[in-house]
Every structure is written in structure tokens, then in C-alpha cells.
Amino acid sequence: AERGIDIGGHRSRSSSASILEPAGLVLAMAREHVRDAVSVLPGVWPRAFTLKELVRRGELVGPRHPDQPLDAWLEARHEGRDRRDLLGESPLDDIADPYGQSRSAFEDLADELDGLITRLVDLLWP
């Protein structure tokens, strides 16, 4: 609320094929979430990333061209990925869960997410 975002209607849901199948992009906070999505619907793998991973890969390769479809841009970011990369945890790809920590840990997370989302928007709609 302090950031002007109403999350009152948000509800956590488990991954299901009916949620994942129509999604053009699946973003997760951690590799374990991508791993879960891919185990539910293996075909989602080319379009399922952690937020950090997609921003990192996007900045390495470059922003989406105005006439480039999202799925084509994602396909290029997916190139070279290996499902074995989903094993374990990675500070490079995972966003730390502040559950059980101080308010400042949650504020730090909100700042991190704000920065990552801004960078992703700049990549997708330069």
C-alpha cells in the first residue's frame, strides 16, 4: 500500500497446466518455482524464467525490437539454457524470500523487485 499497489485481490495459487498453458511468459522468484512449473507442464520451459535470469539474459543479448514478437525474443533468451540449471539454488537467479525476517528485509525485496521489473520493462518495450 505504501508503494501505491493494491494487492488485496492477490491469492497464491499452485501451478497447474490450465494456468501455465496460455501464458506467454512465466516469471518466477526462484529456480524451484520454474522447476515446479516445468514439472507440471514440460512445454513451458522455453518461456519460464526467474525474473533475475530473464533480466540478466535480456541485458546480455539486448532489448526486444519494436516489431519483434515476445515469443521470438524469449526464444533467443532461452537459447543455451539447460534443464540441469534448474537444480539447486542460485544467488544469480533466485530472489531471496524474506519470510520471517524484519520489515526492512521486505522493503529491500520490494526495492529489488522494483529495479528488476523496471529493467525488464525497458528490455521488452525500449
CSV table of C-alpha atoms in Angstrom, one decimal, residues 28-33 50-53 90-98 108-110 112-114 116-117:
chain,number,residue,atom,x,y,z
A,28,ALA,CA,9.2,-16.9,-11.0
A,29,MET,CA,11.1,-15.7,-8.0
A,30,ALA,CA,13.4,-18.8,-7.7
A,31,ARG,CA,14.6,-21.7,-9.7
A,32,GLU,CA,12.5,-24.1,-7.6
A,33,HIS,CA,9.4,-22.3,-8.9
A,50,THR,CA,13.2,-16.5,-12.9
A,51,LEU,CA,12.9,-12.7,-13.0
A,52,LYS,CA,16.6,-12.3,-12.4
A,53,GLU,CA,17.5,-14.8,-15.1
A,90,SER,CA,21.5,-19.8,-7.4
A,91,PRO,CA,22.0,-16.3,-6.0
A,92,LEU,CA,22.5,-15.3,-9.6
A,93,ASP,CA,18.9,-16.3,-10.5
A,94,ASP,CA,17.0,-16.6,-7.2
A,95,ILE,CA,15.4,-13.8,-5.3
A,96,ALA,CA,15.7,-14.4,-1.5
A,97,ASP,CA,12.5,-14.9,0.4
A,98,PRO,CA,12.3,-12.5,3.3
A,108,ASP,CA,14.8,-4.4,0.5
A,109,LEU,CA,12.9,-7.1,-1.5
A,110,ALA,CA,10.4,-4.5,-2.8
A,112,GLU,CA,15.0,-5.2,-5.6
A,113,LEU,CA,11.8,-6.2,-7.4
A,114,ASP,CA,11.1,-2.7,-8.5
A,116,LEU,CA,14.3,-5.8,-11.8
A,117,ILE,CA,10.8,-5.1,-13.1
